Coordinates of C-alpha atoms in Angstrom, one line a residue:
Chain A
M291 CA 168.2 123.5 82.4
I292 CA 165.7 120.6 83.7
P293 CA 168.2 117.5 85.1
I294 CA 167.2 114.7 82.9
E295 CA 165.7 112.2 85.7
K296 CA 168.6 109.6 86.3
E297 CA 168.0 106.1 83.9
G298 CA 166.7 103.3 86.9
I299 CA 164.8 100.0 86.1
R300 CA 161.6 101.4 85.0
N301 CA 158.5 99.3 85.1
M302 CA 156.9 98.7 81.7
A303 CA 153.2 96.8 81.6
T304 CA 153.9 93.7 78.9
R305 CA 151.4 93.1 76.5
I306 CA 150.3 89.8 76.4
G307 CA 148.6 87.9 73.5
K308 CA 147.2 91.1 71.3
Y309 CA 145.2 92.7 73.7
T310 CA 145.5 92.3 76.7
L311 CA 148.3 94.2 78.9
R312 CA 150.1 92.8 82.1
L313 CA 151.0 94.9 85.1
D314 CA 154.4 93.3 85.8
S315 CA 154.6 95.7 89.3
S316 CA 150.4 94.6 90.4
P317 CA 149.4 98.2 91.2
S318 CA 147.7 97.7 94.6
L319 CA 144.4 99.3 94.7
V320 CA 145.1 100.9 98.6
G321 CA 141.4 103.6 98.8
Y322 CA 137.9 102.0 97.7
A323 CA 134.4 104.3 98.2
A324 CA 130.8 103.6 96.9
I325 CA 127.5 105.8 98.0
A326 CA 124.6 105.3 97.2
S327 CA 120.8 107.0 97.7
K328 CA 117.8 105.4 98.6
K329 CA 116.7 103.1 96.8
E330 CA 119.6 100.6 96.9
S331 CA 119.4 100.8 100.7
E332 CA 117.1 98.5 100.2
G333 CA 118.7 96.4 98.2
P334 CA 121.3 93.3 99.7
L335 CA 124.9 95.2 99.2
A336 CA 123.6 98.0 101.8
S337 CA 125.3 97.5 104.4
Y338 CA 128.9 97.7 102.5
I339 CA 128.2 100.5 100.8
D340 CA 129.8 103.8 102.7
V341 CA 127.4 105.8 102.5
L342 CA 123.9 105.7 101.7
N343 CA 121.8 109.3 101.3
D344 CA 117.9 108.4 101.5
D345 CA 117.4 112.6 99.7
P346 CA 117.8 111.7 96.7
M347 CA 118.8 115.1 96.2
F348 CA 122.2 115.4 97.7
G349 CA 121.1 118.5 99.3
Q350 CA 121.3 120.0 96.0
K351 CA 118.9 121.7 93.5
T352 CA 119.3 119.1 90.5
W353 CA 119.8 116.6 89.5
E354 CA 122.6 116.6 87.6
M355 CA 124.1 119.0 91.0
A356 CA 122.9 116.3 93.1
E357 CA 124.9 113.6 90.8
S358 CA 128.1 115.7 90.9
R359 CA 127.6 115.8 94.7
M360 CA 127.8 112.2 94.8
Q361 CA 131.0 112.2 93.3
Q362 CA 132.6 114.8 95.4
E363 CA 132.0 113.6 98.4
V364 CA 132.8 109.2 97.0
A365 CA 136.4 110.5 96.1
E366 CA 136.8 112.3 99.4
I367 CA 135.4 109.1 101.9
A368 CA 138.3 107.4 99.6
L369 CA 141.0 109.6 100.7
R370 CA 139.8 109.8 103.5
K371 CA 139.7 105.8 103.9
C372 CA 143.4 105.2 102.5
S373 CA 144.7 108.4 104.6
L374 CA 145.6 110.8 101.3
S375 CA 144.7 114.3 100.6
P376 CA 144.7 114.6 96.8
G377 CA 147.9 116.6 96.4
D378 CA 148.9 112.5 96.9
I379 CA 147.4 111.6 93.7
S380 CA 149.1 112.5 90.3
Y381 CA 146.0 111.2 88.0
L382 CA 142.1 111.3 88.3
F383 CA 139.7 109.5 85.4
A384 CA 136.6 110.3 86.4
G385 CA 132.9 110.2 84.4
D386 CA 129.4 109.4 84.1
L387 CA 126.6 109.1 81.3
L388 CA 125.1 113.0 81.5
N389 CA 126.0 115.1 78.7
Q390 CA 129.6 116.4 77.9
C391 CA 130.0 114.4 81.4
I392 CA 128.9 117.3 83.8
G393 CA 128.4 115.1 86.8
S394 CA 132.7 113.8 86.7
H395 CA 133.5 118.1 85.5
Y396 CA 131.1 120.1 88.4
G397 CA 131.7 116.8 90.8
M398 CA 135.5 117.8 90.0
R399 CA 135.6 121.1 89.7
E400 CA 137.1 121.1 93.3
I401 CA 139.7 118.7 94.3
G402 CA 142.6 120.3 91.9
I403 CA 143.9 116.6 91.3
P404 CA 145.5 116.4 87.1
F405 CA 141.6 115.2 85.7
L406 CA 140.5 113.3 82.3
G407 CA 138.0 113.4 81.6
L408 CA 136.0 109.4 80.6
Y409 CA 132.8 108.2 79.1
G410 CA 132.8 104.8 78.1
A411 CA 129.2 105.0 78.8
C412 CA 128.4 102.5 82.0
S413 CA 131.6 100.9 81.4
T414 CA 133.5 104.1 82.7
M415 CA 134.9 102.6 86.0
A416 CA 136.7 99.6 83.9
E417 CA 138.3 101.7 81.8
G418 CA 139.4 104.2 84.5
L419 CA 140.3 101.7 86.9
A420 CA 142.6 100.2 83.8
L421 CA 144.0 103.5 82.8
S422 CA 144.9 104.2 86.1
A423 CA 146.7 100.8 87.1
L424 CA 148.5 101.2 84.0
F425 CA 149.3 105.1 85.1
V426 CA 150.8 103.7 88.3
D427 CA 152.3 100.4 86.8
T428 CA 154.1 102.4 83.9
D429 CA 155.7 104.7 86.5
I430 CA 154.6 108.0 85.3
A431 CA 152.1 108.4 88.9
A432 CA 152.3 107.4 92.0
N433 CA 148.8 107.0 92.9
T434 CA 146.2 107.5 90.6
M435 CA 141.6 107.2 91.3
A436 CA 139.4 106.2 89.2
V437 CA 136.4 107.5 90.1
T438 CA 131.9 106.9 87.7
S439 CA 128.6 108.0 88.7
S440 CA 124.8 107.8 88.0
H441 CA 121.8 108.8 89.3
F442 CA 118.1 107.7 88.0
C443 CA 116.7 111.0 88.1
S444 CA 119.2 113.0 86.1
S445 CA 119.5 109.8 83.3
E446 CA 115.4 109.3 83.5
R447 CA 114.9 112.7 82.1
Q448 CA 118.1 113.0 79.6
F449 CA 117.4 109.3 77.7
R450 CA 113.1 109.0 78.5
F451 CA 111.2 111.0 79.9
P452 CA 110.4 113.1 83.3
L453 CA 109.5 111.3 86.3
A454 CA 106.5 111.5 86.9
Y455 CA 105.8 110.6 83.0
G456 CA 103.7 108.0 84.1
G457 CA 104.7 104.9 81.2
Q458 CA 105.3 101.5 81.8
R459 CA 108.4 100.3 81.9
P460 CA 108.8 96.9 79.5
P461 CA 110.5 94.0 81.4
T462 CA 114.0 94.4 79.0
A463 CA 114.8 97.9 80.6
Q464 CA 116.6 98.5 83.4
W465 CA 117.2 100.3 86.4
T466 CA 119.8 103.2 86.4
V467 CA 121.6 102.3 90.8
T468 CA 122.1 106.0 91.9
G469 CA 125.3 106.0 92.9
A470 CA 129.2 106.4 92.6
G471 CA 131.9 104.4 93.5
A472 CA 136.0 106.3 94.0
A473 CA 138.8 103.8 94.0
I474 CA 142.8 104.9 93.9
V475 CA 145.3 103.5 92.6
G476 CA 148.5 103.0 94.3
K477 CA 152.6 101.4 94.1
N478 CA 152.4 97.4 95.0
S479 CA 151.2 97.9 98.8
V480 CA 148.3 95.9 100.0
P481 CA 146.1 93.3 97.7
P482 CA 143.4 93.5 96.0
Y483 CA 146.1 94.2 93.3
V484 CA 145.5 95.1 89.7
K485 CA 147.0 92.4 87.5
A486 CA 145.8 92.8 84.0
V487 CA 143.7 94.7 81.6
T488 CA 142.2 93.8 77.9
I489 CA 140.7 97.0 76.4
G490 CA 138.2 96.2 74.5
T491 CA 137.1 96.5 71.3
I492 CA 133.6 98.5 70.4
E493 CA 130.7 95.8 69.0
D494 CA 126.9 96.0 67.2
K495 CA 125.6 93.5 66.7
G496 CA 122.0 95.6 65.4
V497 CA 120.5 96.0 68.3
K498 CA 118.1 98.8 68.5
D499 CA 115.5 98.0 71.8
I500 CA 117.2 101.0 73.4
S501 CA 114.8 99.8 76.5
N502 CA 117.2 96.0 75.9
M503 CA 120.9 97.5 76.2
G504 CA 121.5 94.0 78.1
S505 CA 121.4 92.9 75.4
A506 CA 123.4 95.2 72.8
M507 CA 126.8 94.6 75.4
A508 CA 126.4 91.3 75.6
P509 CA 128.5 91.1 72.9
A510 CA 131.1 93.2 74.0
A511 CA 131.4 91.7 77.0
A512 CA 131.6 88.0 75.1
Q513 CA 134.7 89.2 72.9
T514 CA 136.5 91.0 76.0
L515 CA 137.2 88.3 78.1
T516 CA 137.3 85.7 75.6
R517 CA 140.4 87.7 73.9
Y518 CA 142.0 88.0 77.7
F519 CA 140.8 84.2 78.3
S520 CA 143.3 83.1 75.1
D521 CA 145.4 86.0 75.1
T522 CA 146.4 84.9 78.7
L523 CA 145.4 81.3 77.9
T524 CA 142.8 80.2 81.2
N525 CA 139.8 80.0 81.0
E526 CA 137.3 80.1 84.3
S527 CA 138.3 77.5 86.0
N528 CA 141.4 80.1 86.9
Y529 CA 138.9 82.6 89.0
D530 CA 136.5 82.8 91.6
L531 CA 134.0 85.5 90.2
I532 CA 133.7 87.0 86.7
L533 CA 131.7 89.8 87.0
T534 CA 129.8 91.6 84.4
G535 CA 129.7 95.5 84.7
D536 CA 125.6 95.7 83.8
L537 CA 124.2 93.2 80.9
A538 CA 121.0 92.4 84.2
G539 CA 119.1 89.8 83.8
V540 CA 119.0 89.7 79.4
G541 CA 122.0 90.4 78.6
S542 CA 123.7 87.4 81.6
D543 CA 121.4 85.2 79.8
L544 CA 123.3 85.9 76.6
L545 CA 126.2 86.3 77.1
L546 CA 126.3 83.2 78.4
Q547 CA 124.5 81.5 75.4
L548 CA 127.5 83.7 73.8
M549 CA 130.6 82.2 76.0
R550 CA 129.2 78.4 75.9
G551 CA 129.8 79.3 72.0
E552 CA 133.3 79.7 72.3
G553 CA 133.7 77.0 74.7
Y554 CA 133.9 78.3 77.8
D555 CA 130.9 77.3 80.7
I556 CA 131.3 80.4 83.3
R557 CA 127.8 80.2 84.3
K558 CA 129.1 79.0 87.5
K559 CA 131.8 82.2 88.1
H560 CA 129.9 84.8 86.4
S561 CA 128.3 87.5 88.4
D562 CA 126.7 90.1 86.7
C563 CA 126.6 93.9 88.9
G564 CA 122.9 95.1 87.7
L565 CA 122.2 91.8 89.4
M566 CA 123.7 91.9 92.5
I567 CA 122.7 95.7 93.7
Y568 CA 118.9 95.5 94.1
D569 CA 116.3 92.9 95.1
M570 CA 115.7 91.4 91.8
Q571 CA 112.6 89.7 94.1
N572 CA 110.9 92.6 95.2
Q573 CA 112.4 96.2 93.9
G574 CA 110.7 96.0 90.6
V575 CA 114.0 97.1 88.9
D576 CA 112.8 94.9 85.1
A577 CA 115.5 93.0 83.6
G578 CA 117.8 94.9 86.7
G579 CA 120.3 97.9 86.8
S580 CA 122.6 100.1 85.0
G581 CA 124.8 103.1 85.3
C582 CA 128.2 103.7 85.4
G583 CA 127.4 104.2 89.4
C584 CA 125.4 100.2 89.6
S585 CA 129.3 98.1 88.7
A586 CA 130.8 101.8 90.5
T587 CA 129.1 100.7 93.3
V588 CA 129.4 96.9 93.3
L589 CA 133.1 97.0 92.8
C590 CA 133.7 99.9 95.5
S591 CA 132.1 98.3 98.2
Y592 CA 131.3 94.4 98.3
I593 CA 134.0 93.6 95.7
L594 CA 137.2 94.9 96.7
Q595 CA 136.0 94.2 100.6
S596 CA 135.1 90.8 99.8
M597 CA 138.4 90.7 98.2
R598 CA 140.4 92.3 100.7
E599 CA 139.3 90.7 103.7
G600 CA 140.0 86.7 101.5
R601 CA 136.7 86.3 100.6
L602 CA 137.2 86.7 97.0
N603 CA 140.4 85.8 95.3
D604 CA 140.4 86.5 91.6
V605 CA 138.1 88.6 90.0
L606 CA 137.3 89.9 86.0
F607 CA 136.4 93.1 86.4
I608 CA 134.4 93.2 82.9
A609 CA 132.4 97.0 83.1
T610 CA 129.8 97.7 79.8
G611 CA 129.1 100.1 78.3
A612 CA 126.0 100.3 75.7
L613 CA 127.6 103.6 73.6
M614 CA 124.4 105.1 71.6
S615 CA 123.1 108.4 72.7
T616 CA 119.6 109.6 71.8
V617 CA 119.9 111.3 68.6
S618 CA 121.5 108.0 67.3
V619 CA 118.6 106.3 68.6
Q620 CA 116.1 109.0 66.4
Q621 CA 118.2 108.6 63.9
G622 CA 117.3 104.3 64.2
Q623 CA 120.8 103.8 63.7
S624 CA 121.5 100.7 66.5
I625 CA 123.4 100.5 69.9
P626 CA 127.6 100.9 69.4
A627 CA 128.9 99.1 73.1
I628 CA 132.3 98.2 74.4
A629 CA 133.6 95.8 77.3
H630 CA 136.6 95.9 79.3
L631 CA 138.5 93.6 81.7
V632 CA 139.7 94.2 84.7
H633 CA 141.9 91.0 86.0
L634 CA 142.1 91.7 90.0
S635 CA 143.6 89.5 92.3
T636 CA 145.3 89.2 96.7
K637 CA 148.1 87.7 94.9
P638 CA 150.3 89.8 92.7
N639 CA 152.1 88.6 89.8
Chain Z
M324 CA 135.3 85.2 68.7
K325 CA 132.5 83.4 67.0
H326 CA 131.5 85.3 64.0
I327 CA 127.2 85.1 65.0
T328 CA 125.3 88.1 62.1
N329 CA 123.2 90.3 63.1
N330 CA 120.2 88.5 62.6
E331 CA 121.6 84.9 64.2
Y332 CA 121.6 87.0 67.2
A333 CA 118.4 88.7 67.1
Q334 CA 116.6 84.9 67.2
M335 CA 118.9 84.9 70.3
V336 CA 118.0 88.3 71.9
K337 CA 113.9 87.6 71.2
K338 CA 114.1 83.8 73.0
A339 CA 116.4 84.9 75.8
S340 CA 114.1 88.8 76.4
P341 CA 110.9 87.9 78.8
P342 CA 108.1 89.6 76.8
S343 CA 105.8 91.8 79.0
N344 CA 103.5 90.4 80.9
S345 CA 100.0 90.7 78.9
A346 CA 97.9 88.0 80.8
V347 CA 98.0 91.2 83.8
S348 CA 98.3 94.3 82.0
I349 CA 95.8 93.7 79.5
P350 CA 93.3 93.2 82.2
M351 CA 94.8 96.4 84.4
A352 CA 94.1 98.7 81.1
F353 CA 90.6 97.9 80.7
L354 CA 90.5 98.2 84.2
F355 CA 91.8 101.4 84.5
G356 CA 90.6 102.8 81.6
G357 CA 87.6 101.9 82.8
A358 CA 87.6 103.4 86.4
I359 CA 88.3 107.0 84.0
C360 CA 85.7 106.8 81.7
T361 CA 82.9 106.0 84.5
L362 CA 84.6 108.8 86.5
G363 CA 83.6 111.2 83.4
E364 CA 80.5 109.8 83.2
A365 CA 80.2 109.7 86.7
L366 CA 80.9 113.8 86.3
I367 CA 78.7 114.9 83.6
N368 CA 76.2 113.2 85.3
L369 CA 77.0 115.3 88.5
Y370 CA 77.0 118.3 86.5
I371 CA 73.3 118.6 84.5
H372 CA 71.9 116.8 87.9
W373 CA 73.5 120.7 89.7
G374 CA 72.0 122.3 86.5
V375 CA 74.2 122.6 84.1
E376 CA 73.9 122.3 79.9
K377 CA 74.5 118.8 78.3
D378 CA 77.3 120.2 76.1
V379 CA 78.8 122.4 79.4
A380 CA 78.6 119.3 81.6
Y381 CA 80.7 117.5 79.4
A382 CA 83.5 120.6 78.6
C383 CA 83.2 120.7 83.1
G384 CA 83.7 116.7 83.2
S385 CA 86.8 116.7 80.9
I386 CA 88.4 119.4 82.6
T387 CA 88.0 118.1 86.0
L388 CA 89.5 115.0 84.7
V389 CA 92.6 117.0 83.5
F390 CA 92.6 119.0 86.3
L391 CA 92.7 116.1 88.3
S392 CA 95.2 114.1 86.8
A393 CA 98.1 117.3 86.3
L394 CA 97.2 117.1 90.4
L395 CA 97.3 113.5 90.5
T396 CA 101.2 114.4 88.7
G397 CA 102.1 116.7 90.8
L398 CA 101.6 114.5 94.3
N399 CA 103.9 111.9 92.3
V400 CA 101.1 109.5 91.9
Y401 CA 99.8 109.4 88.6
D402 CA 102.8 107.4 87.9
D403 CA 102.6 105.3 89.9
L404 CA 99.3 104.5 88.9
G405 CA 99.8 104.6 84.7
K406 CA 102.9 101.5 86.0
I407 CA 100.1 99.6 87.1
G408 CA 97.6 101.1 84.4
G409 CA 99.5 101.3 80.9
A410 CA 97.3 101.8 78.4
G411 CA 94.6 102.1 80.6
T412 CA 96.1 106.0 83.1
L413 CA 98.1 106.5 79.2
V414 CA 94.9 106.8 76.7
P415 CA 92.3 108.6 78.3
I416 CA 92.6 112.5 78.7
T417 CA 93.7 112.1 81.7
G418 CA 96.8 110.8 79.9
F419 CA 97.6 114.0 78.2
A420 CA 97.4 116.2 81.2
N421 CA 100.1 113.9 82.5
A422 CA 102.3 113.7 79.5
V423 CA 102.1 118.2 79.0
A424 CA 102.0 118.5 83.5
S425 CA 105.1 115.5 84.0
P426 CA 107.9 117.6 81.7
A427 CA 106.6 121.0 83.5
L428 CA 107.5 119.7 86.5
E429 CA 111.1 118.2 85.6
F430 CA 112.4 120.5 83.5
K431 CA 111.6 124.2 85.7
T432 CA 115.0 123.6 86.4
E433 CA 115.8 125.0 83.4
G434 CA 114.1 127.8 83.7
Y435 CA 110.8 129.2 82.8
I436 CA 111.5 130.3 78.8
M437 CA 113.7 126.8 78.0
G438 CA 113.0 124.7 80.5
I439 CA 109.1 124.6 81.0
G440 CA 108.3 127.0 77.9
A441 CA 110.3 125.3 75.8
K442 CA 110.1 121.5 76.9
L443 CA 106.3 121.1 78.0
F444 CA 105.2 119.8 74.6
A445 CA 108.0 116.9 74.5
I446 CA 106.1 113.8 74.2
S447 CA 102.5 115.5 73.9
G448 CA 103.8 117.6 70.5
P449 CA 103.3 114.7 68.8
V450 CA 99.7 114.2 69.7
I451 CA 99.2 118.0 69.3
V452 CA 101.1 117.9 65.7
Y453 CA 99.3 114.7 63.9
G454 CA 96.4 115.3 65.6
I455 CA 95.4 118.5 64.2
S456 CA 97.0 117.2 60.3
A457 CA 94.5 114.4 60.9
G458 CA 91.4 116.9 61.5
V459 CA 92.4 118.9 58.7
I460 CA 92.7 116.6 56.6
Y461 CA 89.0 115.1 58.0
G462 CA 87.8 118.3 57.6
L463 CA 88.8 118.8 53.9
I464 CA 88.2 115.3 53.1
L465 CA 84.2 116.7 54.6
Y466 CA 84.2 119.2 52.5
L467 CA 85.2 117.8 49.6
F468 CA 82.0 115.6 50.4
Q469 CA 80.0 117.8 50.9
L470 CA 80.5 119.8 47.4
Y471 CA 78.4 117.4 45.9

């Protein structure tokens, strides 16, 4: 018979309010890495990203395999940076935008870590990070890893038009980031820590325009953020940065308006990964960046590094995802959206 | 969160979304579309000048434009022109050629049958289907009128 493990005091995430879980042990983000390509290398955050490859094919034969290659590489770099090996990781949470998540499934097929695939569209980084932190906090894993990616070219061909098609993009359109990020969560040791997570609900305010996804996602972000504030009895003044995933210009505007309606003025604290990764004036990205790789590369480079260096102390990371498919859009359905929140801090609970 | 109806939110979205800059896009479409058509006219005149019959010269002009468009698509230039030219590069026959050549390039990774073969008309297919359908209906109407 398998011996029953000695009963000890186990950590348990505590539910606060209706939607928020406080991670009592405050797991640490022990390692992180980001990888991106040429357009991102011309953006303002380039110096924080671990690897910038000018070849958007990443040495592969197809865009999909290029995306998988990014995931594989970014996971390897994150492990190397915190001196861990795949065998030290108990669970891996990964996802991407491609049908059946092939970016993750092919990228992670050789790593040999128990794998849980996620689809949360561009919210996947927050979803993966939340689950990673919960697994560590509840003592069922020593270390966990969250990885996501997106690739401009694989997304364009799946969701929009061939690359060489000469169409014009409306000013509300967003540019899918070619990049991937990996975050490794371990037992409480060094800052930054994951203090709480709020899992979002699916929100749909009837937006049907696939070229205006920031608008579709803003209500989900507002909903999750409002719930987090009311569950934790805090407001924007308690945080250095409220960072949404990829609402970009239009969606960020709408989020500020929706939050004002709730009595929170987050203007001075809010920023959006989609507005940070590119030079909005000169890179021709219309409303800004998007994709699972957008929030992943910004978080796993500039944000986590700034937190480690003490320039940022309390960050609410709210990655947002638009959950439609090309089929649902063609069938005239509106775009459901979701937002998950992760509270990162340099001070543990 | 306070309840906002879908209609109220649609109004907010409309206000927050910047419109296309038609003060730029319309003149650009005119210039690019006009330039392509002027080039077509020049080609036709050139072919006539070279002794090609008028009817054949028109076909040769179109074929040359289609060739140039496919070539520029392959060189990744046509999509850059399209970003500026908009409808001006989309509507003429060159836009149609681009709509056929670009999926051919994009889907070659899925092979000649299920890739290029199946996806070649992914964008231009509807134009062909409804173009031919409209032609048939128009032809029928014309035929009926000519009966009396």
